[in-house]
Amino acid sequence: MSTVVRLSEARKADLRCALCPIRDRAVCAYSGPEELKLLEVIKSYRTYQPGEEIAAMGEETAHIGSVVQGTVSLSRLMADGRRQMVGLLFPGDFVGRIMLPTAPYDAVAVDEVTLCLFERRRFERLLAESPDLRRRLLEMTLDELDAAREWMVVLGRKTAREKLASFLMILVRRAAIATGGEARDGLRIALPLTREAMADYLGLTIETVSRQIGALRRDGLITLEDARHLVVHSVAALREAAGDDA
Amino acid sequence: MSTVVRLSEARKADLRCALCPIRDRAVCAYSGPEELKLLEVIKSYRTYQPGEEIAAMGEETAHIGSVVQGTVSLSRLMADGRRQMVGLLFPGDFVGRIMLPTAPYDAVAVDEVTLCLFERRRFERLLAESPDLRRRLLEMTLDELDAAREWMVVLGRKTAREKLASFLMILVRRAAIATGGEARDGLRIALPLTREAMADYLGLTIETVSRQIGALRRDGLITLEDARHLVVHSVAALREAAGDDA
DNA sequence: CGGATTCCTTGACCTGCATCAATCCGCCGC
DNA sequence: GCGGCGGATTGATGCAGGTCAAGGAATCCG
C-alpha cells in the first residue's frame, strides 16, 4: 500500500510543471504560476516508441505540445519515395502547427519520445488570452525559421563532407548546451539518427553518409566508438570542415 | 499652383493605409482603423533600385516593414563566395527580424522595390500592445516557416529540372493570385530574377539553370518570349515536372 | 546454436551537374 | 556606326555523389 502511495506521489511530482526539465525552454517558459496552473490541468503526457508516428502529413491533429524527452523528426515524402527531413526537434521544441487544422509534414519519434500534450482547440483558446504564451511561441517560431533557412544553405550549397560536419556540429552544440558549458574537444556524441535518417536530413544517400563519416574518421576529426557513438577531437576543425565561419 | 496642390493630395492619398495595395495581406491586415492611424503616423516609404542592399547580414537594422511593391531576396553568403537564397519576398511580405537586433541574412532588392517602413523599436512597442499585429505576425511567420521547409525538399531532393519547374510554379501561383483567379494555361510570366539569382535560389549554377530552361522549352512546356518572359502552356504538365502532387 | 532481420560498410561503376571556355545578344555611351 | 559590357546560351570535359551489389556486425528469436 505505502509503495503505491509513494509511486503515485512520484508520478504526481513528475507532472508538476515547476519541476519540468524543459520548464525554461518550452512554450510555457514565460508563463507565470497562475498560467502554469491552467496548463497543468489540461496537459497530458504521452510516450512514443522509436519509429512511431506522431502525426501524418495532411491528417488532422487533435493535440499539440512540447518535446519533453527524445528527438522528433519532421519530414516530407515525395510521391516516388524520396524523403527530405525538414526539421529535427529536441526537448523544449514545439510539435504541431497552430492556426491550421492539419499537419503540414510527417512527425516521427526518432528514439523514445515523451511529449507534453495539449488538446489543440483548448490550447489555442488559451493562446488567445495569454500574451506570455504568444510571445514565446512567436519567438520560438522565428528561431525555427532562422534554423530552417540556415539548413537551406546546407542543402543547397554544401558538399557531402560539409553536410556531415554541419550535422555533427548541431549535435555538438546541443551536447554543449546540455552539459551546461562550452563545446569542448574530446566531447562524446550520441547519434540519435540511423544512417538513413541522416541521409534524409542531409539530402544524401546512406552510402554517402557512411563514406563521409569514414572520411572524417580517417582524417582524424572524429573517432567512432560504435556506429552510433563518436568522439569529436577538435570542434574547431569540425566547424572548419562544415564550412561555417560563425 | 493648383497642380502642386493636386500632386500633394495624390501623394497623400498614396500614403493612406486604407488605400494601400497590400492592406489585406500585410502585417496590418487585422488592424482596425484606430491602429491603422497609429501605424500611419510612424510609417515611412522608401524605394530601392534593382540590386540595392536593404540590409546586410550581421548589421543592425533600424527599420523593418512590408514589401509594398517589387521583390526582395534574402540570402546568405559563405566565406568562399557560394551564395544560397533562403527566401523571396513579394508584396505584402514582412522584411526584417523582430526580437533580434541584427539581420540574420542579406536582403537585396531584386527589381525596383518600395517598402513601408517602421522604426524597429517603435514597431516592437506597438506590437507589445496589439493582439491584432501579433496574431498576424505569428500567422505570417508560420507560413514562411512552412514555405522554407517546402523549399528544403526542393533543395535536398529534387533534380535540376524539377527545381526549375518548382520555381516556375511559384511564379505561376503568384501570378494566378495577382490576377485574381485560377492558374490558367497560356499564362504569361515575368521572371524577376537573373539566371544567377535563380541559380542561387535553386542551389544550381547559371549554366544548369539556362540548360534546364532550354529543356523545358524544347519539351514544349513553356515558350520563351525573351530571356525574362515566358508563357506556360500547361500548368498541369509543369506541376508534374516539378514532382509535386499537391 | 543457427537463421533471420536490421543496420552499416565497402567496392565498382555510372550519371547529373559543375567546371571551364567560347560565343552570342541586347543595350549603352560615344 | 562601333566598341564595351552584363547577362544568357551552348559545348566539351571532369568529378562528386548516386546506383547497384556484396558482405559484415549486432540483435532477436526459434
JSON list of N, CA, C and O in Angstrom, two decimals, chain A residues 101-121:
[
{"chain": "A", "resi": 101, "resn": "PRO", "atom": "N", "xyz": [-5.54, 23.23, -39.29]},
{"chain": "A", "resi": 101, "resn": "PRO", "atom": "CA", "xyz": [-6.11, 22.00, -38.73]},
{"chain": "A", "resi": 101, "resn": "PRO", "atom": "C", "xyz": [-5.28, 20.76, -38.99]},
{"chain": "A", "resi": 101, "resn": "PRO", "atom": "O", "xyz": [-5.29, 19.83, -38.20]},
{"chain": "A", "resi": 102, "resn": "THR", "atom": "N", "xyz": [-4.54, 20.73, -40.12]},
{"chain": "A", "resi": 102, "resn": "THR", "atom": "CA", "xyz": [-3.83, 19.50, -40.48]},
{"chain": "A", "resi": 102, "resn": "THR", "atom": "C", "xyz": [-2.32, 19.68, -40.42]},
{"chain": "A", "resi": 102, "resn": "THR", "atom": "O", "xyz": [-1.80, 20.78, -40.60]},
{"chain": "A", "resi": 103, "resn": "ALA", "atom": "N", "xyz": [-1.63, 18.57, -40.19]},
{"chain": "A", "resi": 103, "resn": "ALA", "atom": "CA", "xyz": [-0.17, 18.59, -40.10]},
{"chain": "A", "resi": 103, "resn": "ALA", "atom": "C", "xyz": [0.44, 18.83, -41.48]},
{"chain": "A", "resi": 103, "resn": "ALA", "atom": "O", "xyz": [0.05, 18.17, -42.44]},
{"chain": "A", "resi": 104, "resn": "PRO", "atom": "N", "xyz": [1.37, 19.76, -41.61]},
{"chain": "A", "resi": 104, "resn": "PRO", "atom": "CA", "xyz": [1.98, 20.03, -42.91]},
{"chain": "A", "resi": 104, "resn": "PRO", "atom": "C", "xyz": [3.13, 19.09, -43.26]},
{"chain": "A", "resi": 104, "resn": "PRO", "atom": "O", "xyz": [3.65, 19.16, -44.36]},
{"chain": "A", "resi": 105, "resn": "TYR", "atom": "N", "xyz": [3.53, 18.21, -42.32]},
{"chain": "A", "resi": 105, "resn": "TYR", "atom": "CA", "xyz": [4.55, 17.20, -42.64]},
{"chain": "A", "resi": 105, "resn": "TYR", "atom": "C", "xyz": [4.40, 16.04, -41.66]},
{"chain": "A", "resi": 105, "resn": "TYR", "atom": "O", "xyz": [3.67, 16.12, -40.68]},
{"chain": "A", "resi": 106, "resn": "ASP", "atom": "N", "xyz": [5.11, 14.97, -41.93]},
{"chain": "A", "resi": 106, "resn": "ASP", "atom": "CA", "xyz": [5.10, 13.81, -41.05]},
{"chain": "A", "resi": 106, "resn": "ASP", "atom": "C", "xyz": [5.96, 14.07, -39.83]},
{"chain": "A", "resi": 106, "resn": "ASP", "atom": "O", "xyz": [7.07, 14.60, -39.97]},
{"chain": "A", "resi": 107, "resn": "ALA", "atom": "N", "xyz": [5.48, 13.71, -38.68]},
{"chain": "A", "resi": 107, "resn": "ALA", "atom": "CA", "xyz": [6.29, 13.79, -37.46]},
{"chain": "A", "resi": 107, "resn": "ALA", "atom": "C", "xyz": [6.47, 12.39, -36.91]},
{"chain": "A", "resi": 107, "resn": "ALA", "atom": "O", "xyz": [5.49, 11.66, -36.72]},
{"chain": "A", "resi": 108, "resn": "VAL", "atom": "N", "xyz": [7.72, 12.00, -36.69]},
{"chain": "A", "resi": 108, "resn": "VAL", "atom": "CA", "xyz": [8.03, 10.64, -36.25]},
{"chain": "A", "resi": 108, "resn": "VAL", "atom": "C", "xyz": [8.99, 10.68, -35.07]},
{"chain": "A", "resi": 108, "resn": "VAL", "atom": "O", "xyz": [9.92, 11.50, -35.04]},
{"chain": "A", "resi": 109, "resn": "ALA", "atom": "N", "xyz": [8.77, 9.81, -34.11]},
{"chain": "A", "resi": 109, "resn": "ALA", "atom": "CA", "xyz": [9.69, 9.69, -32.98]},
{"chain": "A", "resi": 109, "resn": "ALA", "atom": "C", "xyz": [10.97, 9.01, -33.45]},
{"chain": "A", "resi": 109, "resn": "ALA", "atom": "O", "xyz": [10.92, 7.92, -34.01]},
{"chain": "A", "resi": 110, "resn": "VAL", "atom": "N", "xyz": [12.10, 9.67, -33.25]},
{"chain": "A", "resi": 110, "resn": "VAL", "atom": "CA", "xyz": [13.38, 9.10, -33.67]},
{"chain": "A", "resi": 110, "resn": "VAL", "atom": "C", "xyz": [13.84, 8.06, -32.66]},
{"chain": "A", "resi": 110, "resn": "VAL", "atom": "O", "xyz": [14.18, 6.94, -33.01]},
{"chain": "A", "resi": 111, "resn": "ASP", "atom": "N", "xyz": [13.85, 8.42, -31.41]},
{"chain": "A", "resi": 111, "resn": "ASP", "atom": "CA", "xyz": [14.14, 7.48, -30.34]},
{"chain": "A", "resi": 111, "resn": "ASP", "atom": "C", "xyz": [12.92, 7.47, -29.41]},
{"chain": "A", "resi": 111, "resn": "ASP", "atom": "O", "xyz": [11.84, 7.84, -29.84]},
{"chain": "A", "resi": 112, "resn": "GLU", "atom": "N", "xyz": [13.09, 7.07, -28.16]},
{"chain": "A", "resi": 112, "resn": "GLU", "atom": "CA", "xyz": [11.94, 7.09, -27.27]},
{"chain": "A", "resi": 112, "resn": "GLU", "atom": "C", "xyz": [11.62, 8.53, -26.92]},
{"chain": "A", "resi": 112, "resn": "GLU", "atom": "O", "xyz": [12.48, 9.27, -26.44]},
{"chain": "A", "resi": 113, "resn": "VAL", "atom": "N", "xyz": [10.39, 8.93, -27.20]},
{"chain": "A", "resi": 113, "resn": "VAL", "atom": "CA", "xyz": [9.99, 10.33, -27.07]},
{"chain": "A", "resi": 113, "resn": "VAL", "atom": "C", "xyz": [8.86, 10.48, -26.07]},
{"chain": "A", "resi": 113, "resn": "VAL", "atom": "O", "xyz": [7.92, 9.70, -26.07]},
{"chain": "A", "resi": 114, "resn": "THR", "atom": "N", "xyz": [8.97, 11.50, -25.22]},
{"chain": "A", "resi": 114, "resn": "THR", "atom": "CA", "xyz": [7.86, 11.88, -24.37]},
{"chain": "A", "resi": 114, "resn": "THR", "atom": "C", "xyz": [7.39, 13.27, -24.74]},
{"chain": "A", "resi": 114, "resn": "THR", "atom": "O", "xyz": [8.19, 14.20, -24.84]},
{"chain": "A", "resi": 115, "resn": "LEU", "atom": "N", "xyz": [6.09, 13.39, -24.98]},
{"chain": "A", "resi": 115, "resn": "LEU", "atom": "CA", "xyz": [5.53, 14.70, -25.31]},
{"chain": "A", "resi": 115, "resn": "LEU", "atom": "C", "xyz": [4.62, 15.17, -24.18]},
{"chain": "A", "resi": 115, "resn": "LEU", "atom": "O", "xyz": [3.96, 14.37, -23.52]},
{"chain": "A", "resi": 116, "resn": "CYS", "atom": "N", "xyz": [4.61, 16.48, -23.97]},
{"chain": "A", "resi": 116, "resn": "CYS", "atom": "CA", "xyz": [3.65, 17.11, -23.07]},
{"chain": "A", "resi": 116, "resn": "CYS", "atom": "C", "xyz": [2.58, 17.72, -23.95]},
{"chain": "A", "resi": 116, "resn": "CYS", "atom": "O", "xyz": [2.82, 18.73, -24.62]},
{"chain": "A", "resi": 117, "resn": "LEU", "atom": "N", "xyz": [1.41, 17.11, -23.99]},
{"chain": "A", "resi": 117, "resn": "LEU", "atom": "CA", "xyz": [0.40, 17.45, -25.00]},
{"chain": "A", "resi": 117, "resn": "LEU", "atom": "C", "xyz": [-0.76, 18.29, -24.45]},
{"chain": "A", "resi": 117, "resn": "LEU", "atom": "O", "xyz": [-1.16, 18.16, -23.30]},
{"chain": "A", "resi": 118, "resn": "PHE", "atom": "N", "xyz": [-1.26, 19.11, -25.34]},
{"chain": "A", "resi": 118, "resn": "PHE", "atom": "CA", "xyz": [-2.47, 19.86, -25.05]},
{"chain": "A", "resi": 118, "resn": "PHE", "atom": "C", "xyz": [-3.46, 19.62, -26.18]},
{"chain": "A", "resi": 118, "resn": "PHE", "atom": "O", "xyz": [-3.06, 19.51, -27.34]},
{"chain": "A", "resi": 119, "resn": "GLU", "atom": "N", "xyz": [-4.71, 19.59, -25.83]},
{"chain": "A", "resi": 119, "resn": "GLU", "atom": "CA", "xyz": [-5.75, 19.49, -26.86]},
{"chain": "A", "resi": 119, "resn": "GLU", "atom": "C", "xyz": [-5.67, 20.80, -27.65]},
{"chain": "A", "resi": 119, "resn": "GLU", "atom": "O", "xyz": [-5.65, 21.88, -27.09]},
{"chain": "A", "resi": 120, "resn": "ARG", "atom": "N", "xyz": [-5.61, 20.67, -28.98]},
{"chain": "A", "resi": 120, "resn": "ARG", "atom": "CA", "xyz": [-5.31, 21.82, -29.82]},
{"chain": "A", "resi": 120, "resn": "ARG", "atom": "C", "xyz": [-6.27, 22.99, -29.61]},
{"chain": "A", "resi": 120, "resn": "ARG", "atom": "O", "xyz": [-5.85, 24.14, -29.40]},
{"chain": "A", "resi": 121, "resn": "ARG", "atom": "N", "xyz": [-7.56, 22.72, -29.67]},
{"chain": "A", "resi": 121, "resn": "ARG", "atom": "CA", "xyz": [-8.57, 23.78, -29.51]},
{"chain": "A", "resi": 121, "resn": "ARG", "atom": "C", "xyz": [-8.39, 24.52, -28.19]},
{"chain": "A", "resi": 121, "resn": "ARG", "atom": "O", "xyz": [-8.42, 25.74, -28.14]}
]
